[in-house]
XYZ file of C-alpha atoms in Angstrom:
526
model
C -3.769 24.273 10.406
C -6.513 21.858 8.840
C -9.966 21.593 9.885
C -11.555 18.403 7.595
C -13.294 15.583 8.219
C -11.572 12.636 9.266
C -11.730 9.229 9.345
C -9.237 6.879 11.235
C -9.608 3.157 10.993
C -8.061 0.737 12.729
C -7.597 -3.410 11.761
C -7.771 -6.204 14.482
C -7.084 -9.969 13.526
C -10.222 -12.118 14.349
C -10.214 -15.619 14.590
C -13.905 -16.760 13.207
C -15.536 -14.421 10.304
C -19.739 -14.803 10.075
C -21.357 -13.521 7.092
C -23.081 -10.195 7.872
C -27.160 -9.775 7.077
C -27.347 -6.877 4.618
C -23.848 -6.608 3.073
C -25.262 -5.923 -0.396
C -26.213 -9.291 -1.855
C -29.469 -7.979 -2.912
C -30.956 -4.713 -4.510
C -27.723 -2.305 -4.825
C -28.533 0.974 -5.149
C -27.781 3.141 -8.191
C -28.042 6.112 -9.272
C -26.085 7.071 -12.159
C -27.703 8.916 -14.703
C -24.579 11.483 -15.972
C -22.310 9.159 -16.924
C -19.335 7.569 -15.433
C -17.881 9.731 -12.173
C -14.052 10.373 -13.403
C -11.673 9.770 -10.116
C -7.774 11.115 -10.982
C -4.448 9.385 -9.215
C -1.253 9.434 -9.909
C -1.349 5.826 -8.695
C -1.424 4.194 -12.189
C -1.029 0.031 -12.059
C 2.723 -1.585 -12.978
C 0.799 -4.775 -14.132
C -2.598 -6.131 -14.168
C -2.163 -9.422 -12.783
C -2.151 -10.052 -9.183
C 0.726 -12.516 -9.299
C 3.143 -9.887 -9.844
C 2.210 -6.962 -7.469
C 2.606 -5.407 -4.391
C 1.988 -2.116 -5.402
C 0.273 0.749 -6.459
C -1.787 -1.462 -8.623
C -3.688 -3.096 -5.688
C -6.204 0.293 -6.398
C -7.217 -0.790 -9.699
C -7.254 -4.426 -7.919
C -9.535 -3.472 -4.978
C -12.635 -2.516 -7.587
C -12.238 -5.278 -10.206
C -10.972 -8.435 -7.989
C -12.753 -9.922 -5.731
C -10.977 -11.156 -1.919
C -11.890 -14.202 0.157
C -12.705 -10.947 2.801
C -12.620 -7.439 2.447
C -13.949 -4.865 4.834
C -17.116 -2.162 4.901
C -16.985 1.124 4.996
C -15.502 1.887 8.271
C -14.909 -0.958 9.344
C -12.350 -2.195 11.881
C -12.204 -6.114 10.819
C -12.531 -8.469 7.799
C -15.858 -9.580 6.373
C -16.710 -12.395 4.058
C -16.262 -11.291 0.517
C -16.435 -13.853 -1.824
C -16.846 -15.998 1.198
C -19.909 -16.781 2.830
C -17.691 -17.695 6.420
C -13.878 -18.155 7.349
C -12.846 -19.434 10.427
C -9.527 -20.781 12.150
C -10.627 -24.505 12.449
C -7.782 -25.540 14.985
C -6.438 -24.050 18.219
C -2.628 -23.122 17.120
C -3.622 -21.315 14.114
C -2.276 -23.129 11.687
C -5.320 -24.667 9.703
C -7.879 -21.326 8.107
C -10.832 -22.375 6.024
C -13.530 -20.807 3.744
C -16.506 -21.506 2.487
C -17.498 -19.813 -0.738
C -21.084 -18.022 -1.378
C -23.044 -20.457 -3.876
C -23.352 -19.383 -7.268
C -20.321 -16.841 -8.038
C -19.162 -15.960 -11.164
C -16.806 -14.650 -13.018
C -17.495 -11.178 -14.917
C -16.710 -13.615 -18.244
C -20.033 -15.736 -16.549
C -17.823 -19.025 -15.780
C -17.893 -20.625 -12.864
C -15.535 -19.397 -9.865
C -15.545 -22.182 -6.995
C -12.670 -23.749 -4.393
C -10.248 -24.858 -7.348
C -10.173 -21.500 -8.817
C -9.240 -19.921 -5.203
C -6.987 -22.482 -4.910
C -5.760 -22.064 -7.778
C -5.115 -18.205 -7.766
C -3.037 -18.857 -4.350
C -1.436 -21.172 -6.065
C -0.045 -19.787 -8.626
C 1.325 -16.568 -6.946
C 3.852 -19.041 -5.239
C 4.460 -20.719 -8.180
C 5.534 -17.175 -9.946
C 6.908 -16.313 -7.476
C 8.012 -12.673 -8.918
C 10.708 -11.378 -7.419
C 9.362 -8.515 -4.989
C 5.832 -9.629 -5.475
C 3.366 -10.666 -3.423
C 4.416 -14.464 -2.735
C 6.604 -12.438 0.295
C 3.284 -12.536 1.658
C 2.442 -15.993 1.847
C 5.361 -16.952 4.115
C 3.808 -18.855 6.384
C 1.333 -21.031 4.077
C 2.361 -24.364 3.436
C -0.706 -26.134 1.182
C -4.087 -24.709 -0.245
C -6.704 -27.335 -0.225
C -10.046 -27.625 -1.587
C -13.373 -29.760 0.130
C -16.263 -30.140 -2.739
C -16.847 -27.077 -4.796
C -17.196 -24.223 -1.592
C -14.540 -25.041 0.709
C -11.052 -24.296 0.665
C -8.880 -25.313 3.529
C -5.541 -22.942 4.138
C -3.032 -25.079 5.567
C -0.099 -22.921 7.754
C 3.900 -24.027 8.447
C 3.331 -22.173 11.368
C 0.712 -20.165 13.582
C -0.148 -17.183 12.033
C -2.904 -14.842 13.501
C -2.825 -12.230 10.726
C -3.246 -14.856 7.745
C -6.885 -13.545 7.543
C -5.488 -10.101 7.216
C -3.441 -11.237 4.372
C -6.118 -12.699 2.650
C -8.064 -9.343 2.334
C -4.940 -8.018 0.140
C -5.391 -7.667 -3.692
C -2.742 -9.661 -4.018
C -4.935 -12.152 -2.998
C -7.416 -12.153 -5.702
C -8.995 -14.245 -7.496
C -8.589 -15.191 -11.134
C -10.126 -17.237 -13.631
C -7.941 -20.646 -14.309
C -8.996 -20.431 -18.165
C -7.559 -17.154 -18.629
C -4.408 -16.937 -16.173
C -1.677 -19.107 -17.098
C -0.533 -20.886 -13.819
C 3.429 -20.785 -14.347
C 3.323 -16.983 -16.377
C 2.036 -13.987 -15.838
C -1.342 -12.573 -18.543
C 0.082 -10.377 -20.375
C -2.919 -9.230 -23.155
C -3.563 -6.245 -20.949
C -6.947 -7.637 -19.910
C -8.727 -8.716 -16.509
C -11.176 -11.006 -15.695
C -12.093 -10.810 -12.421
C -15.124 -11.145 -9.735
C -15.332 -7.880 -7.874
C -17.983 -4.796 -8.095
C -16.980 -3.607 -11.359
C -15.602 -5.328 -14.596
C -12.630 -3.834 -16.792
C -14.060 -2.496 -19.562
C -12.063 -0.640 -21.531
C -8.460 0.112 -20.637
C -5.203 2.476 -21.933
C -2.159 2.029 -20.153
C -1.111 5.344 -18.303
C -3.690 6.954 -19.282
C -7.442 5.430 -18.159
C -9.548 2.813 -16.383
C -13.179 2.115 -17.457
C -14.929 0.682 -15.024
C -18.556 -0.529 -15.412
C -20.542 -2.752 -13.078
C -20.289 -6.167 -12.976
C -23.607 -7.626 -13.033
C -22.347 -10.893 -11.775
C -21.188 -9.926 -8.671
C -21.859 -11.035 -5.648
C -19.892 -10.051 -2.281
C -19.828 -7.338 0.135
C -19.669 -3.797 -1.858
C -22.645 -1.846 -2.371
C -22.663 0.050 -4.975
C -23.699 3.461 -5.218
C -22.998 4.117 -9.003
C -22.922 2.419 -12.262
C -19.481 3.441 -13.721
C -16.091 4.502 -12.778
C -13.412 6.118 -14.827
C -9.748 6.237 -13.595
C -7.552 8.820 -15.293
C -4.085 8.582 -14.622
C -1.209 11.730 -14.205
C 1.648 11.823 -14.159
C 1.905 15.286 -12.637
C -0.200 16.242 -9.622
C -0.620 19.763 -10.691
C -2.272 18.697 -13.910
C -4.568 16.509 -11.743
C -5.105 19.193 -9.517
C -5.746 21.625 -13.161
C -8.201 18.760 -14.287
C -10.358 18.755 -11.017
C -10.721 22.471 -10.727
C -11.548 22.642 -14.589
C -14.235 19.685 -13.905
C -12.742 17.393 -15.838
C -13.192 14.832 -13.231
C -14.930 15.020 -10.051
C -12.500 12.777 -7.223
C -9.198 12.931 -6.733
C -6.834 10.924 -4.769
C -3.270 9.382 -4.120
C -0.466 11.882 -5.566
C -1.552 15.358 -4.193
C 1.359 17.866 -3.145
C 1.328 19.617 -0.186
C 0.961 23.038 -2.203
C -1.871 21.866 -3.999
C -3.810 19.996 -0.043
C -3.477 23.766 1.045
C -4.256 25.919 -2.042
C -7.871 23.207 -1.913
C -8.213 23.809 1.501
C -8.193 27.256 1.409
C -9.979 27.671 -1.455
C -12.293 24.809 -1.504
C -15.822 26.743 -0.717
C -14.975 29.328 -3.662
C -14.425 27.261 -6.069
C -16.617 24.755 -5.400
C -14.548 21.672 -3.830
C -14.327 19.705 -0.777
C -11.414 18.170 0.826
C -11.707 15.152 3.041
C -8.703 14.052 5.429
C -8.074 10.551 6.684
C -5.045 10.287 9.346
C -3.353 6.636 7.963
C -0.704 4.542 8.460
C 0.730 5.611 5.427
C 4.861 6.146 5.655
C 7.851 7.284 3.655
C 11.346 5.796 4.154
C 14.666 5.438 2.470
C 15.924 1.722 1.303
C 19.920 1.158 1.315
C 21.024 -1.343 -1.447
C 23.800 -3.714 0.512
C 25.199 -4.383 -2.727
C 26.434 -1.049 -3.476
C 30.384 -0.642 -1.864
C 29.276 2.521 0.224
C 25.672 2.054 1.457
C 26.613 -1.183 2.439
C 29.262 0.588 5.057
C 26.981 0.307 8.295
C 28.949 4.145 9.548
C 27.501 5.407 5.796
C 23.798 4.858 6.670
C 24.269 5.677 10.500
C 25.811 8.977 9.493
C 22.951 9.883 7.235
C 21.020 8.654 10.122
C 22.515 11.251 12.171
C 22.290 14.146 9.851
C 18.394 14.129 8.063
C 16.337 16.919 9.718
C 12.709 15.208 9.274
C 11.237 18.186 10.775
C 12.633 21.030 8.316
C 11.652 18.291 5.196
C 8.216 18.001 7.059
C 7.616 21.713 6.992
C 9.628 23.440 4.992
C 8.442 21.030 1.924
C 5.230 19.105 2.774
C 3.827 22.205 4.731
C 2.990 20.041 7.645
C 1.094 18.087 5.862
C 2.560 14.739 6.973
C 4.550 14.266 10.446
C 8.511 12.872 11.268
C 8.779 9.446 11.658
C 11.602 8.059 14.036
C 10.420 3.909 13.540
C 9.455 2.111 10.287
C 5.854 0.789 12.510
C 4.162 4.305 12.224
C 2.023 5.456 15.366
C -1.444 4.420 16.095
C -0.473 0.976 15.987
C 1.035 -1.697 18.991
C 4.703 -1.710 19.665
C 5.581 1.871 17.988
C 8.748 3.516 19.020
C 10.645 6.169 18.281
C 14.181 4.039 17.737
C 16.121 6.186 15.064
C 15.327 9.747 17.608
C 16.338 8.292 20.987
C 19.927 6.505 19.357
C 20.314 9.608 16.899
C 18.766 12.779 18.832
C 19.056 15.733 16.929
C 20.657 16.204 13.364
C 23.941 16.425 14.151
C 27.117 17.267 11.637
C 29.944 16.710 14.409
C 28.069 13.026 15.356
C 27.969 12.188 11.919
C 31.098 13.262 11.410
C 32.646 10.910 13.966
C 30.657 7.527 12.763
C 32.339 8.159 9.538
C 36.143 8.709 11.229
C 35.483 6.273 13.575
C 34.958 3.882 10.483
C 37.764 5.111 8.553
C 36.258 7.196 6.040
C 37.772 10.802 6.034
C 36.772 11.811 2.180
C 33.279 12.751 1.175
C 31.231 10.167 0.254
C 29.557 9.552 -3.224
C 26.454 8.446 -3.052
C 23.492 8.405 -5.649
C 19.414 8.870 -4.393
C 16.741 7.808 -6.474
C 13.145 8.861 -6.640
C 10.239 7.946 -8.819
C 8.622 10.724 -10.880
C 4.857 9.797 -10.662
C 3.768 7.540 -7.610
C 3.959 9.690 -4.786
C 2.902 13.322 -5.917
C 4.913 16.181 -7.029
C 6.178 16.578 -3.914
C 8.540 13.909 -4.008
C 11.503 15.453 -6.210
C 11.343 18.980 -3.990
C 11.901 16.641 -0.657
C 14.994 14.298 -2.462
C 16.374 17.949 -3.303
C 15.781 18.401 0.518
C 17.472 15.660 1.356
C 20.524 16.559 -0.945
C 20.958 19.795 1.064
C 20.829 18.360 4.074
C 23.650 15.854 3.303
C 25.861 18.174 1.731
C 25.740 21.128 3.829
C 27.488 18.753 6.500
C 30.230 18.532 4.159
C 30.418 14.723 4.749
C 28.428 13.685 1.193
C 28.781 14.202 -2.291
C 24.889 13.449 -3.319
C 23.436 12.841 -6.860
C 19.517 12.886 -7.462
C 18.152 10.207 -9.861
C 14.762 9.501 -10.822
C 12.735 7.493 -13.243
C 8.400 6.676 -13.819
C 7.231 4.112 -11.479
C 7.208 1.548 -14.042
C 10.852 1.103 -14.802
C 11.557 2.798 -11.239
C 10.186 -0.915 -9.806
C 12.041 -2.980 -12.256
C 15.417 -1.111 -11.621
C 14.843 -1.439 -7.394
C 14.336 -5.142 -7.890
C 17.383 -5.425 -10.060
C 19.414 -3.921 -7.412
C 20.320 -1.007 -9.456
C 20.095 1.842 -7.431
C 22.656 2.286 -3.659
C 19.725 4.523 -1.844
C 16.245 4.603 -3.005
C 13.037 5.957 -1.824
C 10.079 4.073 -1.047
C 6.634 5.084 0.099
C 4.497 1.997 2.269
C 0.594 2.152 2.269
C -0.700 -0.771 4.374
C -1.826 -4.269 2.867
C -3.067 -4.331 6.878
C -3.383 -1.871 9.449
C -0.745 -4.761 12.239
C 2.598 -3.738 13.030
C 3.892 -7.383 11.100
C 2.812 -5.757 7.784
C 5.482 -2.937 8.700
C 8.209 -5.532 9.579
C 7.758 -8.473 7.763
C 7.851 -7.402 4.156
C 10.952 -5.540 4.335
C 12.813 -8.620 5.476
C 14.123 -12.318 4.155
C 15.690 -13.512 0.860
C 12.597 -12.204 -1.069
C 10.627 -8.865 0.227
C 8.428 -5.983 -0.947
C 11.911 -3.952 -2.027
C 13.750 -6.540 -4.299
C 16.927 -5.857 -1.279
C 17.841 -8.860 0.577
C 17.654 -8.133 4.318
C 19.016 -11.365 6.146
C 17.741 -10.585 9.674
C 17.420 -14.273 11.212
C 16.078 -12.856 14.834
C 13.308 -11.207 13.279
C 12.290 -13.985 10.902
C 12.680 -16.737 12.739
C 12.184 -15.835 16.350
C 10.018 -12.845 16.768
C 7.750 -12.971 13.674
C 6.730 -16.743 14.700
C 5.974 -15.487 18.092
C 4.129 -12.295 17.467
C 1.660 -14.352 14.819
C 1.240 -17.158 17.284
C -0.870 -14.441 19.319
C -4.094 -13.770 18.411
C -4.408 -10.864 21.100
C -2.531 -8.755 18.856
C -2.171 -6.176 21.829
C 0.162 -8.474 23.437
C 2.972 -8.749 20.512
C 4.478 -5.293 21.585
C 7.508 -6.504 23.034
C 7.946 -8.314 20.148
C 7.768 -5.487 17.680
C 9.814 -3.066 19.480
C 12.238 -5.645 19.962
C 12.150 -5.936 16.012
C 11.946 -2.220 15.567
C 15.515 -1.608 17.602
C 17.055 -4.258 15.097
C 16.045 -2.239 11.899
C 17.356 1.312 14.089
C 20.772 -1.035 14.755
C 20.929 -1.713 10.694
C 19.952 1.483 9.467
C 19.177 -0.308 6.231
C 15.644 1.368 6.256
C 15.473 5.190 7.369
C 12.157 6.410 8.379
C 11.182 9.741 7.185
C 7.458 10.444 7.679
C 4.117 9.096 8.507
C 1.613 10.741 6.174
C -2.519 11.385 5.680
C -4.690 10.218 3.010
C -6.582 13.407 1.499
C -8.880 13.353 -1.097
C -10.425 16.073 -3.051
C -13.624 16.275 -4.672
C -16.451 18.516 -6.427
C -19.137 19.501 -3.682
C -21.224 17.512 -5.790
C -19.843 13.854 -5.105
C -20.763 12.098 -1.487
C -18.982 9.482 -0.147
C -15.477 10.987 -0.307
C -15.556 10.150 3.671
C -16.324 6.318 3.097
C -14.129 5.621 -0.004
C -11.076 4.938 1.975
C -10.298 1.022 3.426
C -7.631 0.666 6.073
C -5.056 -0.020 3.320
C -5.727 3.152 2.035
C -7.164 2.230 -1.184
C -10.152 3.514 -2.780
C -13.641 1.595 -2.324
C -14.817 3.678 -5.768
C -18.190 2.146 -5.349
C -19.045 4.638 -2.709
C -19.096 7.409 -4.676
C -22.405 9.181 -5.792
C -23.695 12.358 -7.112
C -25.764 14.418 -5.000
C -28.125 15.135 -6.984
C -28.828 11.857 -8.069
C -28.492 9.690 -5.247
């Protein structure tokens, strides 16, 4: 149906990092001369401090933060960042160490060396927000520091993707004057280290981004400003791009509005740029709530969702059914929930439900959020609603709230079923697995699952050759298909749109999906 550019990417774990000749130390390139290049999302940040997210907010993170390693454009493993090298000094992977690039800075000018690395780890555990990113720090035991460029990462257990964790935003670093270490900042600042610095900033509204002239890492910049404008509404974005109000858009585009750009693009002077991800869409059930903790309650609903009518008849085919929360394109995919469910199926359903004892219709309440995920989400939860209740087995009511409060009320426990969308801190099946289970995960929804956390987590990070954990992650893949406490529903695409005057719409996506604004340029200019 589509014919775009496209850009796949894929992440393997190494075990030593080098630092790269020509990764932008010296003599970036700009070229702005028209003012800041306006990008819209609908992907606006629930907090600005790293300690508390893992979230949509990791875009605003990527530009302004700076990471121990990051990646270049297209590129299929971590780099030194802030680094200068990282390397796995034992054989068991257990003991990771970096050494910093002399003379960083913070974009406030002090000092940023081992202690403040440290202490930005630190301090994540120490917050330890519920349904933040401490969930992915699991395996680290102690952050040590060696003189004023090394810091050692000490590990409870092996743990070949560690590097990959450390290229998350949640892993960024922070000045020690300005973040508390037990709280959270809270004067709707940031002082950080990456490309750009945070210069001016409205909550749900804008971004100003300007460049940080202290920086010193991997990113080479290709304009002087950045302003992120935040909808709520993807048709408004959609209204503001073709009115050249801003230039880029991306994150939060409907299906109606990928095809109305791609048919239209050339006449109305746009471009649209498609890059196949690893980016999936699933439902959460809430074991607290008396009837989606009923294991026949989330089998049935299992047995009835069509993902291919809510894949074409509402996202056009713009995203593709999903039968296994570890999307395809990565190691140990499956498609669990199709081969033990098949087909939608009333009279199956029907019978899980009997068979449990439950002859009424059952009550149950969806939520959605109104402005993370495009306006595409509320038409596919009213999807969802007819598919349950034609069987005559469900009685469904549709919730929703902003992403904001949405968050706060998921990691309350507040809602029975919720939706969730999952863009990739790393493209490894363990970053579709491991956050979704233990005491404390991405979802704020205990998921006790001993066999995955302590059996075949530990085994599949004790192997560097992460081609050979696939038994491992199927074997964890048929446990979440036995639960049915997570319910796959598609694997999506990253598109972005932009005015045929901006370049680098085909770089500005890193394997976790999020935007790399500093490779955007004008034409013209550049």
């Amino acid at each position: 149906m589509f014919n775009r550019n496209r850009s796949l990417q894929h992440v393997a774990v190494i075990a030593s990092i080098s630092l790269v000749s020509g990764c932008g130390l010296l003599g970036d390139e700009s070229s702005e001369d028209a003012g800041p290049i306006v990008v819209g999302t609908t992907s606006a940040p629930s907090t600005l401090d790293p300690a508390a997210s893992w979230d949509s907010s990791w875009e605003l993170f990527r530009n302004v933060y700076q990471t121990l390693l990051n990646y270049k454009p297209g590129g299929t493993t971590p780099e030194p960042d802030a680094a200068e090298s990282c390397e796995f000094t034992d054989t068991t992977s257990t003991v990771y160490s970096c050494t910093l690039r002399e003379g960083l800075k913070f974009s406030n000018g002090h000092t940023l060396d081992a202690e403040a690395v440290k202490y930005s780890i630190d301090r994540i555990k120490k917050i330890n927000v519920n349904g933040g990113p401490a969930g992915l720090l699991g395996t680290l035991s102690q952050v040590q520091t060696k003189g004023d460029r090394e810091v050692i990462f000490r590990l409870s257990q092996p743990d070949a993707t560690f590097p990959l964790v450390l290229t998350t935003p949640a892993m960024s670093i922070v000045d020690p004057e300005e973040y508390p270490a037990t709280a959270l900042r809270e004067d709707g600042k940031i002082t950080g280290s990456g490309p750009y610095r945070l210069n001016s900033y409205d909550e749900g509204e804008k971004a100003e981004l300007v460049r940080n002239d202290n920086y010193k890492g991997i990113a080479d910049r290709k304009n002087d400003a950045v302003t992120i404008r935040y909808f709520q509404q993807s048709d408004d974005m959609v209204k503001a791009l073709k009115n050249k109000e801003i230039a880029v858009v991306y994150r939060g585009l409907g299906a109606s509005d990928i095809v109305d750009i791609d048919t239209n693009q050339k006449d109305e002077g746009l471009q649209l740029v498609e890059n196949p991800t690893t980016e999936i869409s699933y439902l959460v059930f809430n074991p607290s709530d008396p009837w989606a903790a009923k294991p026949a309650v989330r089998k049935a609903i299992a047995q009835l969702v069509d993902r291919s009518a809510l894949v074409h008849n509402v996202y056009k085919d713009t995203v593709e059914p999903l039968y296994s929360m570890v999307p395809a394109g990565l190691i140990g995919h499956t498609t669990g929930f199709f081969d033990d469910f098949g087909n939608p199926s009333v009279a199956k359903a029907k019978k899980l439900l009997t068979e449990a004892g439950i002859t009424e219709r059952v009550p149950l309440t969806l939520w959605y959020t109104t402005d993370r995920y495009g306006s595409t989400t509320k038409p596919a939860f009213e999807e969802l609603k007819r598919q349950l209740e034609d069987s005559g087995l469900f009685t469904i009511t549709l919730k929703s709230r902003p992403w904001k409060t949405y968050v706060k009320g998921y990691q309350d426990g507040e809602y029975p079923v919720f939706g969730r969308g999952w863009f990739p801190d790393f493209n490894d099946a363990d970053n579709f697995i491991a956050p979704f289970v233990g005491e404390q995960n991405a979802l704020g929804t205990p998921y006790k699952s001993p066999t995955i956390t302590g059996k075949l987590l530990p085994e599949s990070r004790a192997e560097s050759d992460r081609a050979a954990v696939k038994q491992q992650i199927e074997e964890a893949q048929q446990i979440f298909v036995d639960d049915a406490r997570l319910l796959p529903l598609w694997q999506g695409k990253q598109y972005v749109a932009g005015d045929e005057e901006i370049s680098g719409l085909e770089k500005v996506i890193d394997p976790a999906t999020m935007m790399t604004m500093w490779e955007l340029y004008r034409k013209t200019s550049w």
